[in-house]
Structure formats: structure tokens, C-alpha cells
Amino acid sequence: MAMAAATMEARHSEIHQFSLQQADKSVSTKCSTASRRLSLVSLAVAITACSQKIDTAQAFSLGTSGPKEWLKQQKKRTADFLLVPIARSRERLESAFLLFSSSNPLEAGNLIRIAARDCIPVEAGSILDLQSRTGVEVCTFRLLVKNAASLLDNSDPVKIKAYLALENLIRSFTYLDESVTAPTSSTEVANAFELTYAALSTFEAGIRACLGIA
């Protein structure tokens, strides 16, 4: 009996050891599988990143004019965004003329300054004055030209014409603001409105030319 009991105990011990070995093998297999999956994921990420770099490199390996032409197309897609401030200024300019015609020069002057988009001289010590003194560009129209003409050479006639239109627009808005706020004849103010409206249209045409759109 003692011998049989010893045999049974030895048999149980062997079964227990075998179970432990199988469990260890299972854990090892799972760890190995997880490790392989992680490696595959890492490899896939690396391949994707490499592919993206290759695509980008191919996109910009079209010669000297390749990237420039691509950027021009991107600018054309943002043309509407660049032209919105001009359209809003035109609307406010028209409203300002109606207010002035209704004998409300104060409100007309306020709308004119809004339509000018921080491009006319401001009161000394104001926030806009301080910003301009620190080199911050506050004139929206000037920012529009810089953006639209950034891909053109400085000697490009289209760019030169756009900047001339900008300066003319600023002068027109400045003169209009002074005409409305100063004791000027209605005829002179009406002429100033007409000149500013025309200058705004010329400026818009210059922006469109820089962007290469009709």
C-alpha cells in the first residue's frame, strides 16, 4: 500500500510538472506572438511614414518651378478668402455714402474707417499706432498684397502694379476720411467716395492678377 501511494504521488508530481511546462510554453508563445505583432505594427508605421516622405519628395522633385506652381494653385484655392475683406469694405463704403447723404457724417466717418481696415493714419498713442511702431503690420490691405504676391518676383510688373494700387487705395481712404470729418462741400465728398470706390476696384483687380484669377 505504501508503495502504491508513493507511486501515485510520483505520478501526480509528474502531471503537475508537465502542466507547468505547458503553461510556461503557452505564455512564452503568447509573448512571442504579441512581440511579433508589435514588430509588424512598428514596421507598418515605418513603411507608411517612409511612403509619405517619398510621396512628398516626388511632389517636390518636379524641377525648380514644380513647388512654385503647386503653391500658386494653393493660393488660387484661397482666393475667395483673400477677397472677402475687399467685398466687405465695398459694402461698408456704400453704406457710408448713404449715411453721409442722409446728413449723418459722424456715422459715415466711422464706417469709412472700418472699411479702410486699419490702413489710414490713426490717433497717436492708440493701440494700432503702438503696434505699427513695433513693426506689426496692421493694414489688412497690405497684408493681402503680401500674401497674394508672395510668389512673384519684386520686379514682376503684376506685383509692382498691385503695390501701386495699394498705395493709391490708402491715399483715397485717407482723403475720404478727411473730407467727411472736415467742413467740405458735398460735391467734394461725393467725388472722394467715387475715387475711393474706384481705387478699391483697382486694388481688387491687382490682387486677382497676383493670384492668376479672372
Tab-separated table of C-alpha atoms in Angstrom:
chain	number	residue	atom	x	y	z
A	1	MET	CA	0.000	0.000	0.000
A	2	ALA	CA	2.790	2.393	0.933
A	3	MET	CA	4.479	1.610	-2.350
A	4	ALA	CA	1.275	2.231	-4.324
A	5	ALA	CA	0.728	5.523	-2.524
A	6	ALA	CA	4.286	6.574	-3.332
A	7	THR	CA	3.750	5.649	-6.981
A	8	MET	CA	0.522	7.684	-7.167
A	9	GLU	CA	2.207	10.675	-5.543
A	10	ALA	CA	5.084	10.478	-8.014
A	11	ARG	CA	2.569	10.273	-10.876
A	12	HIS	CA	0.732	13.384	-9.610
A	13	SER	CA	4.040	15.195	-9.333
A	14	GLU	CA	4.910	14.335	-12.957
A	15	ILE	CA	1.495	15.531	-14.165
A	16	HIS	CA	1.893	18.784	-12.204
A	17	GLN	CA	5.353	19.396	-13.659
A	18	PHE	CA	4.063	18.698	-17.181
A	19	SER	CA	1.193	21.158	-16.665
A	20	LEU	CA	3.589	23.837	-15.505
A	21	GLN	CA	5.808	23.243	-18.523
A	22	GLN	CA	2.824	23.536	-20.881
A	23	ALA	CA	1.673	26.721	-19.164
A	24	ASP	CA	5.142	28.225	-19.475
A	25	LYS	CA	5.234	27.257	-23.138
A	26	SER	CA	1.791	28.842	-23.703
A	27	VAL	CA	2.834	32.087	-22.023
A	28	SER	CA	6.063	32.119	-23.989
A	29	THR	CA	4.164	31.534	-27.233
A	30	LYS	CA	1.694	34.358	-26.460
A	31	CYS	CA	4.506	36.727	-25.591
A	32	SER	CA	6.319	35.798	-28.763
A	33	THR	CA	3.150	36.350	-30.815
A	34	ALA	CA	2.499	39.712	-29.160
A	35	SER	CA	6.091	40.693	-29.791
A	36	ARG	CA	5.778	39.764	-33.458
A	37	ARG	CA	2.528	41.734	-33.763
A	38	LEU	CA	4.197	44.758	-32.213
A	39	SER	CA	7.090	44.414	-34.607
A	40	LEU	CA	4.720	44.164	-37.566
A	41	VAL	CA	2.803	47.247	-36.422
A	42	SER	CA	6.043	49.159	-35.984
A	43	LEU	CA	7.199	48.057	-39.409
A	44	ALA	CA	3.891	49.106	-40.965
A	45	VAL	CA	4.151	52.532	-39.354
A	46	ALA	CA	7.712	52.886	-40.577
A	47	ILE	CA	6.736	51.869	-44.111
A	48	THR	CA	3.802	54.313	-44.103
A	49	ALA	CA	5.996	57.155	-42.890
A	50	CYS	CA	8.624	56.290	-45.457
A	51	SER	CA	5.982	56.179	-48.179
A	52	GLN	CA	4.668	59.588	-47.167
A	53	LYS	CA	8.168	61.013	-47.310
A	54	ILE	CA	8.665	59.510	-50.751
A	55	ASP	CA	5.339	60.962	-51.970
A	56	THR	CA	6.306	64.379	-50.628
A	57	ALA	CA	9.727	64.119	-52.206
A	58	GLN	CA	8.178	63.130	-55.529
A	59	ALA	CA	5.730	66.034	-55.311
A	60	PHE	CA	8.583	68.496	-54.949
A	61	SER	CA	11.046	66.848	-57.321
A	62	LEU	CA	9.399	68.345	-60.384
A	63	GLY	CA	12.119	70.838	-61.088
A	64	THR	CA	12.589	74.413	-59.952
A	65	SER	CA	9.095	75.519	-60.988
A	66	GLY	CA	7.315	72.457	-59.577
A	67	PRO	CA	6.820	73.538	-55.961
A	68	LYS	CA	6.161	77.117	-57.034
A	69	GLU	CA	3.383	76.084	-59.401
A	70	TRP	CA	1.894	73.872	-56.692
A	71	LEU	CA	1.881	76.790	-54.249
A	72	LYS	CA	0.257	79.005	-56.865
A	73	GLN	CA	-2.573	76.524	-57.187
A	74	GLN	CA	-3.000	76.502	-53.414
A	75	LYS	CA	-3.215	80.299	-53.419
A	76	LYS	CA	-5.892	80.187	-56.092
A	77	ARG	CA	-7.928	77.918	-53.851
A	78	THR	CA	-7.780	80.520	-51.073
A	79	ALA	CA	-8.673	83.391	-53.410
A	80	ASP	CA	-12.200	83.733	-52.048
A	81	PHE	CA	-10.820	84.055	-48.533
A	82	LEU	CA	-8.457	86.840	-49.610
A	83	LEU	CA	-11.157	88.719	-51.497
A	84	VAL	CA	-13.709	88.705	-48.661
A	85	PRO	CA	-12.210	91.739	-46.821
A	86	ILE	CA	-12.347	93.747	-50.049
A	87	ALA	CA	-16.007	92.866	-50.604
A	88	ARG	CA	-16.865	93.804	-47.011
A	89	SER	CA	-15.050	97.130	-47.374
A	90	ARG	CA	-17.001	97.872	-50.536
A	91	GLU	CA	-20.292	97.199	-48.732
A	92	ARG	CA	-19.337	99.476	-45.839
A	93	LEU	CA	-18.198	102.163	-48.240
A	94	GLU	CA	-21.598	102.110	-49.929
A	95	SER	CA	-23.347	102.259	-46.544
A	96	ALA	CA	-21.133	105.170	-45.502
A	97	PHE	CA	-22.144	107.095	-48.618
A	98	LEU	CA	-25.826	106.559	-47.824
A	99	LEU	CA	-25.278	107.753	-44.247
A	100	PHE	CA	-23.467	110.852	-45.438
A	101	SER	CA	-26.241	111.543	-47.941
A	102	SER	CA	-28.666	111.307	-45.007
A	103	SER	CA	-26.782	114.057	-43.160
A	104	ASN	CA	-25.059	111.671	-40.764
A	105	PRO	CA	-21.347	112.414	-41.307
A	106	LEU	CA	-20.269	111.055	-37.909
A	107	GLU	CA	-21.572	107.548	-38.555
A	108	ALA	CA	-20.360	107.782	-42.137
A	109	GLY	CA	-16.858	108.554	-40.879
A	110	ASN	CA	-16.947	105.566	-38.529
A	111	LEU	CA	-17.896	103.234	-41.369
A	112	ILE	CA	-15.207	104.690	-43.624
A	113	ARG	CA	-12.522	103.954	-41.023
A	114	ILE	CA	-13.842	100.409	-40.657
A	115	ALA	CA	-13.842	99.986	-44.436
A	116	ALA	CA	-10.249	101.249	-44.555
A	117	ARG	CA	-9.217	98.255	-42.423
A	118	ASP	CA	-6.600	100.000	-40.295
A	119	CYS	CA	-4.781	101.363	-43.337
A	120	ILE	CA	-5.221	105.095	-42.729
A	121	PRO	CA	-3.318	107.198	-40.159
A	122	VAL	CA	-4.594	106.679	-36.622
A	123	GLU	CA	-4.535	108.734	-33.461
A	124	ALA	CA	-1.118	108.894	-31.809
A	125	GLY	CA	-0.899	106.643	-28.768
A	126	SER	CA	-3.704	104.334	-29.882
A	127	ILE	CA	-3.265	100.570	-29.873
A	128	LEU	CA	-2.897	100.492	-33.654
A	129	ASP	CA	-0.322	103.271	-33.505
A	130	LEU	CA	1.713	101.392	-30.895
A	131	GLN	CA	1.514	98.158	-32.883
A	132	SER	CA	2.687	99.837	-36.073
A	133	ARG	CA	5.586	101.416	-34.203
A	134	THR	CA	6.744	97.978	-33.027
A	135	GLY	CA	6.824	96.672	-36.577
A	136	VAL	CA	3.482	94.848	-36.507
A	137	GLU	CA	1.638	95.192	-39.802
A	138	VAL	CA	-1.900	96.345	-39.025
A	139	CYS	CA	-3.091	97.294	-42.521
A	140	THR	CA	-5.251	94.452	-43.825
A	141	PHE	CA	-4.951	95.564	-47.443
A	142	ARG	CA	-1.150	95.497	-47.215
A	143	LEU	CA	-1.272	92.002	-45.734
A	144	LEU	CA	-3.494	90.897	-48.615
A	145	VAL	CA	-0.961	92.102	-51.184
A	146	LYS	CA	1.926	90.446	-49.352
A	147	ASN	CA	0.055	87.163	-49.347
A	148	ALA	CA	-1.215	87.302	-52.923
A	149	ALA	CA	2.097	88.469	-54.419
A	150	SER	CA	4.475	86.441	-52.252
A	151	LEU	CA	5.394	84.079	-55.111
A	152	LEU	CA	6.087	86.872	-57.595
A	153	ASP	CA	9.488	88.477	-58.123
A	154	ASN	CA	9.881	92.030	-56.886
A	155	SER	CA	10.487	93.129	-60.466
A	156	ASP	CA	7.293	91.476	-61.717
A	157	PRO	CA	5.032	94.159	-63.277
A	158	VAL	CA	1.955	92.484	-61.785
A	159	LYS	CA	3.382	92.777	-58.280
A	160	ILE	CA	4.520	96.363	-58.822
A	161	LYS	CA	1.087	97.320	-60.135
A	162	ALA	CA	-0.605	95.693	-57.129
A	163	TYR	CA	1.526	97.672	-54.673
A	164	LEU	CA	0.863	100.897	-56.574
A	165	ALA	CA	-2.856	100.148	-56.350
A	166	LEU	CA	-2.430	99.597	-52.606
A	167	GLU	CA	-0.793	102.978	-52.063
A	168	ASN	CA	-3.454	104.683	-54.162
A	169	LEU	CA	-6.182	102.969	-52.129
A	170	ILE	CA	-4.670	104.114	-48.838
A	171	ARG	CA	-4.406	107.680	-50.134
A	172	SER	CA	-8.012	107.567	-51.318
A	173	PHE	CA	-9.333	106.326	-47.974
A	174	THR	CA	-7.254	108.917	-46.117
A	175	TYR	CA	-8.575	111.731	-48.285
A	176	LEU	CA	-12.158	110.457	-47.943
A	177	ASP	CA	-11.880	110.273	-44.153
A	178	GLU	CA	-10.554	113.822	-44.000
A	179	SER	CA	-13.243	115.071	-46.389
A	180	VAL	CA	-16.102	113.615	-44.348
A	181	THR	CA	-14.837	114.827	-40.975
A	182	ALA	CA	-13.780	118.287	-42.197
A	183	PRO	CA	-16.116	121.059	-43.380
A	184	THR	CA	-16.064	120.141	-47.067
A	185	SER	CA	-18.657	120.597	-49.775
A	186	SER	CA	-20.963	117.707	-50.551
A	187	THR	CA	-19.663	117.615	-54.100
A	188	GLU	CA	-16.073	117.139	-52.951
A	189	VAL	CA	-17.112	114.382	-50.558
A	190	ALA	CA	-19.096	112.654	-53.302
A	191	ASN	CA	-16.029	112.815	-55.554
A	192	ALA	CA	-13.893	111.388	-52.741
A	193	PHE	CA	-16.324	108.486	-52.361
A	194	GLU	CA	-16.204	107.852	-56.097
A	195	LEU	CA	-12.403	107.913	-56.180
A	196	THR	CA	-12.145	105.548	-53.217
A	197	TYR	CA	-14.656	103.147	-54.697
A	198	ALA	CA	-12.696	103.104	-57.963
A	199	ALA	CA	-9.405	102.639	-56.077
A	200	LEU	CA	-10.886	99.665	-54.233
A	201	SER	CA	-11.937	98.060	-57.522
A	202	THR	CA	-8.461	98.628	-58.982
A	203	PHE	CA	-6.902	97.120	-55.874
A	204	GLU	CA	-9.116	94.045	-56.154
A	205	ALA	CA	-8.078	93.651	-59.784
A	206	GLY	CA	-4.441	93.799	-58.672
A	207	ILE	CA	-4.983	91.059	-56.092
A	208	ARG	CA	-6.726	88.886	-58.662
A	209	ALA	CA	-3.864	89.402	-61.108
A	210	CYS	CA	-1.340	88.337	-58.460
A	211	LEU	CA	-3.362	85.184	-57.801
A	212	GLY	CA	-3.784	84.489	-61.509
A	213	ILE	CA	-7.579	84.516	-61.458
A	214	ALA	CA	-10.092	86.455	-63.530
